[in-house]
Amino acid sequence: MRTRSRLSGLLSLLILIWLIIGAVAAGQRGYYGDASTNCASVGTIAVTIVAGPLNYMGINPTVDCDYPQPTS
């Protein structure tokens, strides 16, 4: 039982470090300073944070949101 507790603690720490690295990557790309807060920019920030260290291997996650336009 003690091994399971230690393993879950280690896994939690790794996930936290992963997300912190992702947040740093989003900051380095300038995503937090962007004045536009729309679906695509919020989605791109979230995907960048979740992708974490993969950003440093050249993967550039982005999100394109196509939402319906109002009819006139």
Tab-separated table of C-alpha atoms in Angstrom:
chain	number	residue	atom	x	y	z
A	1	MET	CA	0.000	0.000	0.000
A	2	ARG	CA	2.864	2.330	0.728
A	3	THR	CA	4.260	1.838	-2.789
A	4	ARG	CA	0.951	2.934	-4.307
A	5	SER	CA	0.983	6.126	-2.235
A	6	ARG	CA	4.559	6.899	-3.235
A	7	LEU	CA	3.783	6.204	-6.901
A	8	SER	CA	0.732	8.465	-6.894
A	9	GLY	CA	2.738	11.234	-5.229
A	10	LEU	CA	5.458	10.919	-7.850
A	11	LEU	CA	2.903	10.913	-10.664
A	12	SER	CA	1.241	14.033	-9.245
A	13	LEU	CA	4.601	15.785	-9.052
A	14	LEU	CA	5.434	14.854	-12.646
A	15	ILE	CA	2.078	16.145	-13.888
A	16	LEU	CA	2.574	19.407	-11.999
A	17	ILE	CA	6.060	19.869	-13.470
A	18	TRP	CA	4.686	19.019	-16.940
A	19	LEU	CA	1.993	21.720	-16.645
A	20	ILE	CA	4.441	24.303	-15.303
A	21	ILE	CA	6.732	23.708	-18.283
A	22	GLY	CA	3.711	24.120	-20.572
A	23	ALA	CA	2.759	27.391	-18.885
A	24	VAL	CA	6.318	28.654	-19.328
A	25	ALA	CA	6.234	27.645	-23.013
A	26	ALA	CA	2.981	29.564	-23.531
A	27	GLY	CA	4.517	32.597	-21.851
A	28	GLN	CA	7.623	32.423	-24.023
A	29	ARG	CA	5.434	32.356	-27.114
A	30	GLY	CA	3.712	35.536	-25.927
A	31	TYR	CA	0.258	34.008	-25.609
A	32	TYR	CA	-0.548	35.698	-22.303
A	33	GLY	CA	0.042	39.217	-23.620
A	34	ASP	CA	-2.348	38.824	-26.550
A	35	ALA	CA	-5.190	41.324	-26.173
A	36	SER	CA	-7.722	39.214	-28.072
A	37	THR	CA	-9.551	36.748	-25.876
A	38	ASN	CA	-11.550	34.600	-28.224
A	39	CYS	CA	-12.135	30.894	-28.549
A	40	ALA	CA	-9.009	30.294	-30.615
A	41	SER	CA	-6.585	32.168	-28.371
A	42	VAL	CA	-7.884	30.597	-25.154
A	43	GLY	CA	-7.859	27.171	-26.789
A	44	THR	CA	-4.308	27.645	-28.052
A	45	ILE	CA	-3.100	28.633	-24.581
A	46	ALA	CA	-4.802	25.598	-23.023
A	47	VAL	CA	-3.412	23.185	-25.616
A	48	THR	CA	0.076	24.675	-25.243
A	49	ILE	CA	-0.029	24.219	-21.473
A	50	VAL	CA	-1.292	20.642	-21.757
A	51	ALA	CA	1.260	19.796	-24.464
A	52	GLY	CA	3.954	20.965	-22.038
A	53	PRO	CA	7.471	19.834	-22.905
A	54	LEU	CA	6.423	18.735	-26.384
A	55	ASN	CA	6.577	22.420	-27.334
A	56	TYR	CA	10.329	22.359	-26.912
A	57	MET	CA	10.562	19.505	-29.419
A	58	GLY	CA	9.062	21.679	-32.171
A	59	ILE	CA	5.388	20.801	-31.821
A	60	ASN	CA	3.301	23.970	-32.113
A	61	PRO	CA	-0.261	23.244	-31.001
A	62	THR	CA	-2.935	25.684	-32.119
A	63	VAL	CA	-6.709	25.690	-32.044
A	64	ASP	CA	-8.915	27.107	-34.794
A	65	CYS	CA	-12.481	27.741	-33.718
A	66	ASP	CA	-15.098	28.162	-36.405
A	67	TYR	CA	-18.301	29.331	-34.836
A	68	PRO	CA	-21.440	30.340	-36.711
A	69	GLN	CA	-21.797	33.937	-37.757
A	70	PRO	CA	-25.096	35.706	-37.152
A	71	THR	CA	-27.340	36.076	-40.155
A	72	SER	CA	-28.439	39.535	-41.153
